[in-house]
C-alpha positions as semicolon CSV with decimal commas, in nm:
position;residue;x (nm);y (nm);z (nm)
1;M;1,814;3,986;-0,046
2;E;1,877;4,016;-0,446
3;L;1,867;3,637;-0,555
4;L;1,828;3,610;-0,906
5;T;1,925;3,899;-1,159
6;I;1,800;3,875;-1,562
7;R;1,907;4,204;-1,761
8;H;1,715;4,209;-2,104
9;D;1,712;4,429;-2,385
10;D;1,366;4,519;-2,257
11;F;1,360;4,456;-1,912
12;T;1,555;4,381;-1,575
13;M;1,438;4,126;-1,381
14;Y;1,467;4,109;-0,997
15;V;1,400;3,760;-0,758
16;E;1,409;3,801;-0,411
17;C;1,356;3,631;-0,086
18;G;1,377;3,759;0,251
19;K;1,370;3,399;0,417
20;Y;1,618;3,235;0,168
21;E;1,897;3,152;0,432
22;A;1,687;2,994;0,627
23;I;1,555;2,793;0,364
24;W;1,842;2,719;0,192
25;G;2,008;2,614;0,506
26;K;1,691;2,365;0,633
27;A;1,715;2,193;0,180
28;V;2,090;2,141;0,305
29;R;2,014;1,954;0,637
30;N;1,780;1,761;0,484
31;V;1,928;1,691;0,167
32;G;2,269;1,802;0,099
33;S;2,383;2,089;-0,102
34;E;2,499;1,835;-0,340
35;N;2,144;1,803;-0,486
36;L;2,016;2,138;-0,488
37;L;2,135;2,246;-0,815
38;T;1,934;2,342;-1,105
39;T;1,953;2,395;-1,468
40;Y;1,886;2,782;-1,566
41;T;1,776;2,852;-1,903
42;W;1,557;3,161;-2,064
43;T;1,500;3,308;-2,427
44;D;1,669;3,502;-2,634
45;G;1,729;3,885;-2,554
46;V;1,910;3,821;-2,215
47;K;2,231;4,032;-2,154
48;S;2,313;3,898;-1,827
49;A;2,236;3,707;-1,608
50;M;2,367;3,693;-1,211
51;L;2,291;3,444;-0,919
52;G;2,360;3,675;-0,656
53;D;2,714;3,811;-0,722
54;E;2,829;3,496;-0,968
55;P;2,711;3,529;-1,346
56;I;2,508;3,253;-1,492
57;K;2,551;3,103;-1,836
58;N;2,200;2,994;-2,043
59;G;2,198;2,624;-1,963
60;S;2,431;2,575;-1,695
61;Q;2,347;2,450;-1,323
62;A;2,368;2,655;-1,052
63;R;2,238;2,646;-0,689
64;A;1,909;2,681;-0,675
65;V;1,670;2,980;-0,597
66;F;1,307;2,836;-0,552
67;F;1,190;2,614;-0,288
68;D;0,840;2,506;-0,221
69;N;0,633;2,661;0,045
70;A;0,840;2,985;0,029
71;E;0,747;3,337;-0,103
72;Y;0,924;3,487;-0,391
73;P;0,854;3,880;-0,464
74;I;0,950;3,994;-0,833
75;W;1,002;4,353;-0,970
76;V;1,063;4,353;-1,331
77;E;1,123;4,736;-1,423
78;F;1,063;4,743;-1,834
79;G;1,181;5,041;-2,075
80;Q;1,020;5,305;-2,209
81;H;0,889;5,150;-2,477
82;V;0,689;4,898;-2,343
83;S;0,352;4,998;-2,348
84;K;0,197;4,707;-2,143
85;A;0,285;4,376;-1,915
86;Q;0,146;4,078;-1,697
87;F;0,251;3,770;-1,562
88;G;0,183;3,499;-1,813
89;S;0,056;3,252;-1,589
90;M;-0,174;2,942;-1,694
91;L;-0,362;2,979;-1,282
92;Q;-0,574;3,333;-1,258
93;T;-0,462;3,380;-0,895
94;D;-0,088;3,382;-0,987
95;N;-0,155;3,656;-1,217
96;D;-0,376;3,854;-1,012
97;R;-0,093;3,900;-0,780
98;F;0,117;4,077;-0,997
99;S;0,014;4,421;-1,143
100;F;0,198;4,705;-1,426
101;R;0,243;5,036;-1,317
102;G;0,398;5,291;-1,476
103;H;0,679;5,112;-1,635
104;T;0,713;4,844;-1,391
105;L;0,584;4,455;-1,323
106;A;0,564;4,361;-0,961
107;G;0,387;4,093;-0,754
108;F;0,535;3,708;-0,587
109;I;0,484;3,353;-0,638
110;N;0,485;3,082;-0,444
111;Y;0,448;2,726;-0,503
112;G;0,327;2,563;-0,218
113;N;0,396;2,168;-0,244
114;E;0,468;2,163;-0,618
115;I;0,810;2,129;-0,687
116;G;0,948;2,009;-1,033
117;R;1,067;2,203;-1,337
118;S;0,890;2,572;-1,399
119;E;0,874;2,856;-1,618
120;L;0,823;3,215;-1,531
121;Q;0,631;3,340;-1,814
122;L;0,656;3,759;-1,854
123;V;0,390;3,855;-2,158
124;Y;0,439;4,227;-2,246
125;Y;0,393;4,463;-2,557
126;V;0,615;4,697;-2,777
127;G;0,354;4,919;-2,925
128;K;0,134;4,660;-3,107
129;E;0,333;4,406;-3,082
130;Q;0,317;4,110;-2,819
131;R;0,678;3,997;-2,692
132;H;0,746;3,656;-2,441
133;F;1,037;3,546;-2,232
134;K;1,017;3,288;-2,008
135;L;1,282;3,187;-1,758
136;G;1,306;2,841;-1,672
137;Y;1,437;2,648;-1,294
138;E;1,360;2,340;-1,105
139;V;1,122;2,461;-0,757
140;L;1,322;2,191;-0,530
141;S;1,149;2,047;-0,206
142;T;1,395;2,154;0,121
143;K;1,249;1,805;0,324
144;L;1,309;1,526;-0,008
145;N;1,584;1,504;-0,238
146;Y;1,331;1,581;-0,567
147;H;1,638;1,447;-0,824
148;E;1,606;1,078;-0,621
149;H;1,308;1,085;-0,368
150;W;1,023;1,168;-0,591
151;K;1,147;0,994;-0,848
152;K;1,099;0,701;-0,601
153;I;0,765;0,791;-0,534
154;I;0,640;0,822;-0,857
155;E;0,800;0,478;-0,966
156;D;0,572;0,341;-0,668
157;I;0,301;0,490;-0,681
158;E;0,265;0,421;-1,062
159;A;0,372;0,085;-1,014
160;E;0,001;0,064;-0,803
161;Y;-0,176;0,270;-0,985
162;R;-0,095;0,393;-1,386
163;M;-0,104;0,755;-1,419
164;L;-0,266;0,865;-1,029
165;S;0,041;1,109;-1,004
166;L;-0,039;1,328;-1,363
167;D;-0,244;1,581;-1,276
168;Y;-0,353;1,945;-1,457
169;M;-0,324;2,327;-1,377
170;K;0,033;2,305;-1,183
171;R;0,279;2,530;-1,161
172;T;0,606;2,298;-1,261
173;F;0,556;2,026;-1,491
174;H;0,852;1,660;-1,573
175;G;0,962;1,483;-1,828
176;F;0,805;1,214;-1,940
177;S;0,914;0,971;-2,198
178;P;0,703;0,706;-2,460
179;D;0,596;0,339;-2,317
180;T;0,467;0,072;-2,495
181;K;0,259;-0,039;-2,263
182;G;-0,041;0,159;-2,069
183;D;-0,343;0,361;-2,173
184;T;-0,284;0,703;-2,323
185;P;-0,547;0,965;-2,111
186;E;-0,686;1,231;-2,190
187;L;-0,503;1,478;-1,973
188;I;-0,159;1,348;-2,146
189;W;-0,342;1,386;-2,482
190;W;-0,404;1,746;-2,369
191;S;-0,022;1,828;-2,231
192;I;0,196;1,657;-2,521
193;F;-0,042;1,834;-2,785
194;A;0,020;2,196;-2,586
195;G;0,363;2,145;-2,705
196;E;0,332;2,008;-3,037
197;Q;0,044;2,225;-3,148
198;E;0,208;2,495;-3,347
199;K;0,428;2,259;-3,550
200;F;0,082;2,050;-3,614
201;I;-0,045;2,364;-3,745
202;K;0,230;2,521;-3,966
203;A;0,279;2,190;-4,098
204;C;-0,094;2,170;-4,181
205;R;-0,072;2,530;-4,322
206;S;0,277;2,457;-4,536
207;I;0,102;2,083;-4,677
208;I;-0,277;2,278;-4,737
209;E;-0,036;2,591;-4,998
210;R;0,192;2,296;-5,137
211;P;-0,046;1,978;-5,128
212;R;0,132;1,630;-5,282
213;H;-0,069;1,509;-5,583
214;R;-0,135;1,205;-5,767
215;L;-0,233;1,136;-6,212
216;K;-0,539;1,025;-6,209
217;G;-0,678;0,911;-6,487
218;Y;-1,013;1,010;-6,616
219;E;-1,281;0,854;-6,886
220;V;-1,395;1,141;-7,138
221;F;-1,589;1,161;-7,472
222;L;-1,405;1,405;-7,690
223;R;-1,476;1,512;-8,116
224;A;-1,169;1,453;-8,342
225;D;-1,057;1,812;-8,350
226;K;-1,019;1,775;-7,908
227;L;-0,848;1,528;-7,892
228;K;-0,474;1,613;-7,786
229;R;-0,353;1,240;-7,904
230;M;-0,382;0,989;-8,092
231;P;-0,434;0,670;-7,883
232;S;-0,387;0,359;-8,113
233;S;-0,697;0,198;-7,936
234;I;-0,916;0,420;-8,162
235;E;-0,741;0,420;-8,487
236;N;-0,970;0,208;-8,630
237;E;-1,228;0,386;-8,473
238;L;-1,132;0,712;-8,608
239;A;-1,057;0,598;-8,942
240;E;-1,393;0,445;-8,959
241;H;-1,602;0,774;-8,852
242;R;-1,418;1,011;-8,973
243;R;-1,656;1,212;-9,193
244;E;-1,866;1,222;-8,914
245;Q;-1,758;1,540;-8,722
246;A;-1,954;1,495;-8,413
247;H;-1,888;1,155;-8,394
248;L;-1,752;1,085;-7,990
249;Y;-1,414;0,875;-7,897
250;R;-1,421;0,725;-7,549
251;V;-1,045;0,836;-7,445
252;E;-0,858;0,881;-7,072
253;E;-0,716;1,182;-6,939
254;H;-0,473;1,179;-6,636
255;L;-0,478;1,487;-6,434
256;Q;-0,342;1,598;-6,110
257;S;-0,577;1,476;-5,784
258;N;-0,534;1,575;-5,441
259;D;-0,766;1,307;-5,324
260;T;-0,448;1,123;-5,179
261;Q;-0,368;0,877;-4,926
262;E;-0,147;1,078;-4,766
263;N;-0,407;1,397;-4,791
264;R;-0,698;1,182;-4,662
265;F;-0,486;1,098;-4,400
266;L;-0,438;1,473;-4,302
267;K;-0,834;1,524;-4,328
268;Y;-0,908;1,285;-4,066
269;A;-0,592;1,386;-3,813
270;L;-0,697;1,772;-3,825
271;S;-1,043;1,681;-3,756
272;Q;-0,995;1,413;-3,505
273;I;-0,758;1,651;-3,350
274;A;-0,994;1,960;-3,363
275;S;-1,278;1,787;-3,224
276;K;-1,111;1,654;-2,912
277;Y;-0,938;1,997;-2,867
278;E;-1,254;2,139;-2,806
279;I;-1,432;1,901;-2,609
280;L;-1,138;1,932;-2,341
281;K;-1,089;2,268;-2,398
282;Q;-1,441;2,288;-2,228
283;R;-1,394;2,119;-1,948
284;I;-1,042;2,334;-1,892
285;E;-1,187;2,695;-1,904
286;A;-1,456;2,513;-1,656
287;I;-1,213;2,551;-1,427
288;R;-1,203;2,851;-1,179
289;N;-0,855;2,931;-1,168
290;T;-0,757;2,882;-1,485
291;S;-0,650;3,249;-1,629
292;E;-0,774;3,487;-1,921
293;T;-0,459;3,502;-2,100
294;L;-0,461;3,050;-2,149
295;K;-0,832;3,141;-2,239
296;Q;-0,719;3,347;-2,531
297;E;-0,485;3,119;-2,608
298;M;-0,664;2,812;-2,640
299;D;-0,951;2,997;-2,809
300;A;-0,657;3,130;-3,072
301;V;-0,580;2,731;-3,093
302;E;-0,941;2,656;-3,165
303;K;-0,989;2,888;-3,403
304;T;-0,726;2,784;-3,634
305;L;-0,802;2,439;-3,609
306;K;-1,167;2,504;-3,717
307;R;-1,018;2,734;-4,009
308;L;-0,774;2,477;-4,124
309;E;-1,069;2,162;-4,093
310;R;-1,299;2,384;-4,350
311;N;-1,003;2,487;-4,622
312;P;-1,153;2,440;-4,942
313;F;-0,839;2,184;-5,012
314;F;-1,079;1,934;-4,830
315;R;-1,357;1,924;-5,125
316;T;-1,199;1,738;-5,297
317;V;-1,060;1,477;-5,061
318;G;-1,257;1,169;-4,992
319;R;-1,339;0,973;-4,632
320;F;-0,970;0,803;-4,500
321;K;-0,993;0,445;-4,460
322;G;-0,665;0,342;-4,292
323;L;-0,292;0,315;-4,401
324;T;-0,282;0,004;-4,664
325;Q;0,071;0,000;-4,653
326;E;0,360;0,237;-4,531
327;S;0,399;0,552;-4,678
328;L;0,703;0,748;-4,751
329;V;0,470;1,069;-4,792
330;L;0,437;1,086;-4,423
331;Q;0,767;1,004;-4,264
332;R;0,950;1,196;-4,477
333;A;0,789;1,491;-4,653
334;T;0,781;1,787;-4,533
335;G;0,470;1,901;-4,397
336;Y;0,349;1,553;-4,366
337;S;0,590;1,411;-4,145
338;Q;0,536;1,654;-3,893
339;V;0,145;1,560;-3,902
340;Y;0,280;1,171;-3,886
341;R;0,451;1,237;-3,555
342;T;0,189;1,438;-3,394
343;W;-0,079;1,188;-3,429
344;Q;0,169;0,909;-3,345
345;L;0,308;1,071;-3,039
346;L;-0,013;1,174;-2,927
347;R;-0,152;0,756;-2,985
348;R;0,119;0,656;-2,730
349;A;0,104;0,567;-2,341
350;Y;0,352;0,728;-2,144
351;S;0,611;0,646;-1,856
352;L;0,765;0,893;-1,590
353;N;1,082;0,798;-1,669
354;D;1,318;1,132;-1,776
355;G;1,242;1,266;-2,105
356;M;1,177;1,557;-2,338
357;Y;0,766;1,628;-2,312
358;R;0,597;1,801;-2,033
359;L;0,341;1,610;-1,802
360;Q;0,236;1,771;-1,451
361;S;0,168;1,572;-1,118
362;K;-0,001;1,622;-0,809
363;D;0,168;1,797;-0,562
364;I;0,430;1,672;-0,359
365;A;0,216;1,634;0,016
366;T;-0,082;1,462;-0,183
367;L;0,180;1,233;-0,400
368;Y;0,373;1,146;-0,007
369;E;0,046;1,091;0,118
370;I;-0,090;0,836;-0,103
371;W;0,283;0,682;-0,166
372;C;0,241;0,638;0,244
373;F;-0,057;0,463;0,234
374;I;0,072;0,146;-0,066
375;E;0,420;0,191;0,234
376;V;0,147;0,034;0,485
377;S;-0,022;-0,138;0,242
378;H;0,299;-0,381;0,166
379;I;0,409;-0,360;0,530
380;V;0,101;-0,492;0,640
381;R;0,093;-0,760;0,365
382;D;0,487;-0,853;0,377
383;Q;0,433;-0,916;0,803
384;L;0,069;-1,085;0,765
385;G;0,264;-1,398;0,562
386;I;0,316;-1,511;0,246
387;N;-0,001;-1,701;0,197
388;V;-0,239;-1,402;0,254
389;D;-0,474;-1,327;-0,025
390;V;-0,506;-0,954;-0,064
391;D;-0,860;-0,782;-0,183
392;H;-0,782;-0,485;-0,353
393;R;-1,055;-0,247;-0,385
394;N;-0,900;0,123;-0,478
395;R;-0,978;0,274;-0,770
396;M;-0,948;0,564;-0,899
397;E;-1,228;0,799;-1,012
398;M;-1,201;1,147;-1,198
399;N;-1,190;1,421;-1,013
400;G;-1,428;1,673;-1,338
401;V;-1,124;1,757;-1,518
402;F;-0,940;1,427;-1,639
403;T;-0,715;1,312;-1,402
404;W;-0,753;1,052;-1,154
405;E;-0,752;1,012;-0,798
406;L;-0,789;0,732;-0,553
407;G;-1,101;0,645;-0,441
408;K;-1,152;0,695;-0,065
409;G;-1,326;0,535;0,250
410;E;-1,542;0,237;0,135
411;H;-1,408;0,234;-0,296
412;S;-1,008;0,213;-0,099
413;R;-1,035;-0,033;0,120
414;I;-0,746;-0,330;0,139
415;L;-0,871;-0,643;0,263
416;F;-0,623;-0,928;0,411
417;R;-0,728;-1,279;0,431
418;K;-0,534;-1,574;0,499
419;D;-0,751;-1,938;0,442
420;G;-1,104;-1,721;0,439
421;V;-1,005;-1,548;0,754
422;E;-0,993;-1,156;0,709
423;L;-0,703;-1,091;0,921
424;A;-0,674;-0,675;0,828
425;E;-0,847;-0,383;0,665
426;L;-0,666;-0,096;0,557
427;V;-0,842;0,237;0,404
428;Y;-0,788;0,570;0,264
429;N;-0,897;0,895;0,351
430;P;-1,153;0,740;0,523
431;K;-1,452;1,088;0,618
432;H;-1,645;0,962;0,984
433;T;-1,942;1,146;1,086
434;G;-2,167;1,093;1,320
435;K;-2,513;1,182;1,054
436;E;-2,727;0,861;1,052
437;N;-2,815;0,927;0,653
438;E;-2,452;0,945;0,556
439;S;-2,280;0,665;0,468
440;I;-1,976;0,592;0,673
441;S;-1,664;0,497;0,552
442;M;-1,615;0,227;0,836
443;E;-1,856;0,027;1,076
444;H;-1,904;0,108;1,325
445;L;-1,769;0,423;1,382
446;V;-1,901;0,734;1,430
447;V;-1,762;1,130;1,502
448;P;-2,087;1,293;1,729
449;T;-1,923;1,621;1,684
450;V;-1,733;1,739;1,360
451;P;-1,603;1,511;1,052
452;Q;-1,258;1,333;1,132
453;K;-1,092;1,246;0,799
454;P;-0,761;1,043;0,896
455;D;-0,480;0,965;0,594
456;I;-0,485;0,610;0,660
457;V;-0,708;0,390;0,918
458;L;-0,529;0,011;0,945
459;Q;-0,814;-0,241;1,176
460;L;-0,660;-0,558;1,293
461;T;-0,921;-0,815;1,321
462;K;-0,817;-1,036;1,641
463;D;-1,077;-1,379;1,721
464;D;-0,812;-1,480;2,069
465;I;-1,083;-1,285;2,293
466;E;-1,402;-1,343;2,055
467;R;-1,455;-1,318;1,734
468;G;-1,455;-1,058;1,509
469;M;-1,290;-0,837;1,747
470;K;-1,117;-0,530;1,564
471;M;-0,799;-0,306;1,693
472;T;-0,836;0,009;1,519
473;Y;-0,492;0,254;1,455
474;L;-0,505;0,576;1,234
475;F;-0,185;0,681;1,017
476;D;-0,159;0,983;0,899
477;A;0,128;1,131;0,621
478;K;0,224;1,484;0,721
479;Y;0,467;1,649;0,427
480;R;0,664;1,843;0,686
481;I;0,907;1,874;0,943
482;N;0,927;2,086;1,266
483;D;1,142;2,407;1,285
484;R;1,332;2,203;1,583
485;T;1,489;1,874;1,627
486;D;1,475;1,675;1,912
487;A;1,748;1,417;1,993
488;G;1,925;1,545;1,696
489;V;1,690;1,428;1,462
490;D;1,404;1,595;1,238
491;T;1,034;1,626;1,443
492;P;0,688;1,620;1,309
493;P;0,527;1,901;1,349
494;D;0,324;1,979;1,685
495;D;-0,028;2,024;1,550
496;A;0,011;1,707;1,379
497;I;0,053;1,493;1,679
498;N;-0,199;1,718;1,864
499;Q;-0,460;1,612;1,566
500;M;-0,377;1,259;1,640
501;H;-0,496;1,296;2,017
502;R;-0,800;1,451;1,863
503;Y;-0,853;1,184;1,674
504;R;-0,833;0,965;1,927
505;D;-1,113;1,172;2,144
506;A;-1,302;1,237;1,867
507;I;-1,327;0,863;1,671
508;Y;-1,565;0,657;1,888
509;Y;-1,770;0,286;1,808
510;K;-2,184;0,295;1,819
511;D;-2,333;-0,059;1,734
512;N;-2,677;0,076;1,576
513;K;-2,769;-0,313;1,513
514;G;-2,656;-0,496;1,871
515;S;-2,799;-0,449;2,170
516;D;-2,544;-0,203;2,332
517;S;-2,580;0,139;2,104
518;T;-2,363;0,365;2,374
519;L;-2,075;0,506;2,281
520;K;-1,717;0,330;2,319
521;K;-1,368;0,412;2,264
522;E;-1,250;0,286;1,975
523;V;-0,926;0,409;1,868
524;I;-0,577;0,285;2,050
525;G;-0,340;0,450;1,846
526;G;-0,237;0,702;1,617
527;Y;0,043;0,768;1,426
528;I;0,249;1,064;1,235
529;L;0,467;0,937;0,901
530;F;0,653;1,264;0,773
531;P;0,990;1,227;0,525
532;G;1,231;1,320;0,841
533;N;1,606;1,211;0,866
534;G;1,804;1,051;1,059
535;T;1,970;0,690;1,220
536;P;1,814;0,452;1,365
537;A;1,985;0,461;1,683
538;E;1,892;0,881;1,715
539;V;1,538;0,824;1,598
540;A;1,504;0,546;1,913
541;K;1,583;0,817;2,135
542;A;1,379;1,105;2,000
543;K;1,034;1,167;2,211
544;F;0,796;1,146;1,909
545;Q;0,924;0,743;1,901
546;Q;0,905;0,688;2,325
547;S;0,552;0,838;2,336
548;L;0,461;0,541;2,179
549;D;0,510;0,277;2,473
550;E;0,373;0,573;2,685
551;V;0,035;0,697;2,565
552;N;0,053;0,457;2,157
553;I;0,091;0,806;2,001
554;G;0,377;0,917;1,813
555;A;0,595;0,898;1,444
556;F;0,709;0,742;1,232
557;P;0,989;0,911;0,992
558;L;0,914;0,726;0,653
559;R;1,133;0,860;0,352
560;P;1,232;0,682;0,007
561;N;1,494;0,508;-0,008
562;D;1,592;0,491;0,327
563;A;1,525;0,166;0,444
564;E;1,689;0,162;0,797
565;N;1,375;0,401;0,880
566;R;1,135;0,176;0,737
567;K;1,241;-0,088;0,956
568;L;1,083;0,085;1,249
569;L;0,779;0,130;1,081
570;E;0,783;-0,232;1,037
571;H;0,923;-0,374;1,305
572;F;0,605;-0,160;1,445
573;I;0,335;-0,275;1,270
574;E;0,472;-0,644;1,317
575;E;0,429;-0,641;1,694
576;L;0,074;-0,494;1,661
577;I;0,014;-0,794;1,436
578;G;0,144;-1,043;1,686
579;K;0,023;-0,960;1,984
580;A;-0,277;-1,067;2,150
581;S;-0,595;-0,864;2,231
582;T;-0,555;-0,934;2,560
583;E;-0,170;-0,752;2,562
584;I;-0,309;-0,501;2,336
585;L;-0,603;-0,399;2,573
586;E;-0,325;-0,401;2,854
587;D;-0,055;-0,168;2,719
588;S;-0,374;0,059;2,573
589;I;-0,502;0,350;2,781
590;P;-0,895;0,459;2,783
591;Q;-1,048;0,786;2,851
592;K;-1,190;0,708;3,216
593;G;-1,477;0,564;3,245
594;L;-1,502;0,448;2,857
595;Y;-1,373;0,102;2,791
596;Y;-1,297;-0,113;2,489
597;I;-1,542;-0,319;2,231
598;S;-1,551;-0,552;2,002
599;T;-1,750;-0,535;1,709
600;E;-1,955;-0,841;1,855
601;P;-2,246;-0,770;2,029
602;K;-2,247;-0,938;2,420
603;D;-2,523;-1,037;2,632
604;E;-2,500;-1,220;2,939
605;I;-2,087;-1,215;2,949
606;Y;-1,961;-1,393;3,280
607;M;-1,612;-1,367;3,413
608;I;-1,468;-1,621;3,664
609;L;-1,216;-1,346;3,837
610;T;-0,885;-1,425;4,065
611;L;-0,924;-1,234;4,344
612;D;-0,640;-1,070;4,514
613;D;-0,637;-0,981;4,887
614;K;-0,482;-0,695;4,880
615;V;-0,751;-0,509;4,753
616;N;-1,076;-0,734;4,902
617;K;-1,019;-0,742;5,267
618;D;-1,310;-1,012;5,277
619;I;-1,227;-1,258;5,069
620;H;-1,428;-1,560;5,242
621;A;-1,716;-1,300;5,234
622;V;-1,681;-1,296;4,845
623;L;-1,617;-1,668;4,800
624;D;-1,942;-1,758;5,031
625;G;-2,179;-1,488;4,851
626;R;-2,196;-1,252;5,156
627;A;-2,046;-0,973;4,977
628;D;-2,226;-0,639;4,787
629;S;-1,890;-0,551;4,608
630;I;-1,606;-0,677;4,443
631;V;-1,241;-0,470;4,352
632;M;-1,048;-0,640;4,097
633;G;-0,689;-0,656;4,206
634;R;-0,439;-0,772;3,914
635;K;-0,239;-0,557;3,694
636;G;-0,409;-0,361;3,450
637;M;-0,733;-0,551;3,438
638;E;-0,940;-0,213;3,476
639;E;-0,794;-0,167;3,110
640;T;-0,826;-0,492;2,951
641;K;-1,205;-0,514;2,792
642;D;-1,532;-0,384;2,780
643;I;-1,594;-0,402;3,165
644;Q;-1,933;-0,270;3,150
645;S;-2,089;-0,531;2,919
646;V;-2,007;-0,756;3,191
647;R;-2,328;-0,882;3,371
648;Y;-2,187;-1,208;3,604
649;V;-1,899;-1,222;3,773
650;A;-1,792;-1,596;3,968
651;P;-1,508;-1,495;4,218
652;I;-1,204;-1,779;4,282
653;V;-0,844;-1,729;4,412
654;P;-0,534;-1,936;4,311
655;G;-0,558;-2,315;4,356
656;G;-0,937;-2,262;4,489
657;Q;-1,290;-2,364;4,338
658;I;-1,570;-2,142;4,159
659;K;-1,849;-2,192;4,427
660;G;-2,101;-1,999;4,286
661;Y;-2,151;-1,625;4,094
662;Y;-2,283;-1,281;4,143
663;R;-2,516;-1,029;3,886
664;I;-2,319;-0,683;3,859
665;L;-2,535;-0,393;3,923
666;E;-2,264;-0,156;3,798
667;A;-1,900;-0,140;3,780
668;N;-1,731;0,191;3,847
669;L;-1,341;0,245;3,880
670;T;-1,211;0,350;4,213
671;E;-0,843;0,411;4,394
672;V;-0,677;0,169;4,637
673;A;-0,367;0,167;4,798
674;D;-0,142;0,110;4,601
675;A;0,146;0,312;4,422
676;N;0,220;0,123;4,143
677;Y;-0,180;0,035;4,039
678;P;-0,355;0,246;4,245
679;M;-0,670;0,305;3,946
680;R;-0,922;-0,055;4,015
681;I;-1,239;-0,174;3,853
682;R;-1,533;-0,201;4,179
683;F;-1,788;-0,407;4,068
684;V;-2,136;-0,406;4,295
685;V;-2,246;-0,721;4,287
686;D;-2,646;-0,856;4,432
687;D;-2,827;-1,220;4,424
688;W;-2,518;-1,424;4,454
689;H;-2,647;-1,769;4,267
690;E;-2,470;-2,128;4,458
691;L;-2,348;-2,382;4,220
692;D;-2,464;-2,738;4,304
693;I;-2,108;-2,836;4,208
694;P;-1,834;-2,641;4,239
695;A;-1,554;-2,634;4,013
696;K;-1,208;-2,563;3,939
697;F;-1,110;-2,285;3,677
698;G;-0,885;-2,455;3,352
699;M;-0,728;-2,207;3,220
700;A;-0,616;-2,409;2,902
701;K;-0,995;-2,419;2,816
702;W;-1,060;-1,994;2,801
703;A;-0,906;-1,775;2,564
704;F;-0,876;-1,498;2,784
705;R;-0,852;-1,555;3,168
706;G;-1,198;-1,683;3,199
707;V;-1,451;-1,467;3,017
708;C;-1,736;-1,643;2,895
709;K;-1,936;-1,479;2,609
710;N;-2,273;-1,683;2,749
711;R;-2,440;-1,838;3,020
712;E;-2,371;-2,190;2,848
713;E;-2,027;-2,158;2,814
714;F;-2,012;-2,110;3,222
715;F;-2,197;-2,386;3,313
716;E;-2,033;-2,634;3,006
717;H;-1,742;-2,491;3,197
718;C;-1,841;-2,564;3,560
719;R;-1,972;-2,961;3,440
720;M;-1,630;-2,964;3,292
721;Y;-1,418;-2,892;3,573
722;A;-1,628;-2,982;3,853
723;V;-1,527;-3,097;4,155
724;Q;-1,501;-3,498;4,214
């Protein structure tokens, strides 16, 4: 369907989109129709503009046409007088999608995840004259409110990492305003000068053609017949040498000079701007996707700046030594005021408040991912308590042009400590691989197959079972929403949920430094963060929330300015932090035959095991040292720890005594006749050792149901609780 029709003196433009009705309906559900308006602007020559069947005026607001991740075929039918035409994007990939045949320019544009203000530009020729046309509008999101949510995301990111939001070579831009604080990155310099360069060059030419002069005195020696005036200071000298025609008299003459403070400033500013423009231009030309149109424009500007810099006018202008006082010429005079204004703009810092200056930002998917990382870090910090010391190691890195990226892996680690004790750590975009010679982002985590790269990794440190045990949770931020709903609320994409299952199955623990270097199950849970909508009561009924309790994989809707749904994530992380290790592991589902392991190596671990007569038929044989196998009988015991690392087991019955202990040969899963908990662990044992004095089981002494980390702890317990 034809969405937008522009009738120009030189052409007629048609913008189409086959799936527009579905896109519009999705945007209305997520954002609301009142937030889907945009302002249309265009350059001269337009006779009429139609939005569907409705006419629109230049500078007026109307229903948005362009949305993210949608294809828009564009047809431009030129008049017979137009000999050549092309699409005028700075991205060569966009220009390659358009072809000019006959008198028609046709192609399509897809903004991907880039939202914000944009301009559709045409470059065409009438004879040898090159003409330009620009159509301005906003590209909106179907998932978030650009006017509210985007601004909040930007504000939160900028509060944490100044200028991280900015980018270059994007199809959209945003309004920025001057700020009194902060620095001026090269990206901002380049973006601001792009809008000022035409006015700056025009002002320089104007000054060179009609410069401001000043009278400057020079001492000269002249004969009497060459004197233009008779200074009173040489009257006596003239009378004395009146008969000497060759006598020279020292006098002062005043000539107009270009060597003024303002012209020196112009020479300095022009030289500095031309040099910096050349350096940054080379960086941009190195980008593969830079269009030929943009390269030609940059070449023309660079040549013009160099030509102005070499103008003979500056030969008599001296070196700039700074402004010793305010200059009304620089502030008000024609030409000079524009040069001074441009210079001041390029020196300022800028904030992301609405303003008249154009800057480009990262695409919304990347911004949402970074924002989710910041939100999770804030939630973890708040839930750990006010006295938590946050070791913020995040740093930004240049991406090769002049924009900043958030450091990944080790460079983005945030450590949370309290009284010198590590409580948690958070990492952005670690890359886990199985290569021994490659730097692994998080200690002990490996992937034997292909690299895995979750967006956010949270590790909580627990000391209740043993010192330094870490529980690993993965979060993936997805700027996507499923086409279908669940319980009336938005749902995350299916492939994102499947990815969390793959992460949990692919990332393992391996202690290369300890005695046990076998692979162990590592990730406990995985969760999607997505910009979904819905009330907390409705979200709680959705399958992606209920699955959290069942399989520890699910999703949380997270949108800016949505405090109610944010509380769901806050409460969940609060529970993870507050739970004991035993409770977390009992609620977790390991892969068959594999068990969770802590970060500390184990050596001869002893377990004091309370027996259940329902699964151990001859308890007396077990207690007296005559058994060859023991079955763990408590609910969930088979899922609680790295059972394979336990070397000895001491059986006991409730209210009974520990008489001795067995050596464990192996531990396997076995099935018993219990409808509720059919899977148990069966220890194959031998080598019974009887204690000299039987002992009781002191539950208060041991952190976890009688797990002793070494032989000394076990016998210390037996001595402490020996039967008198």
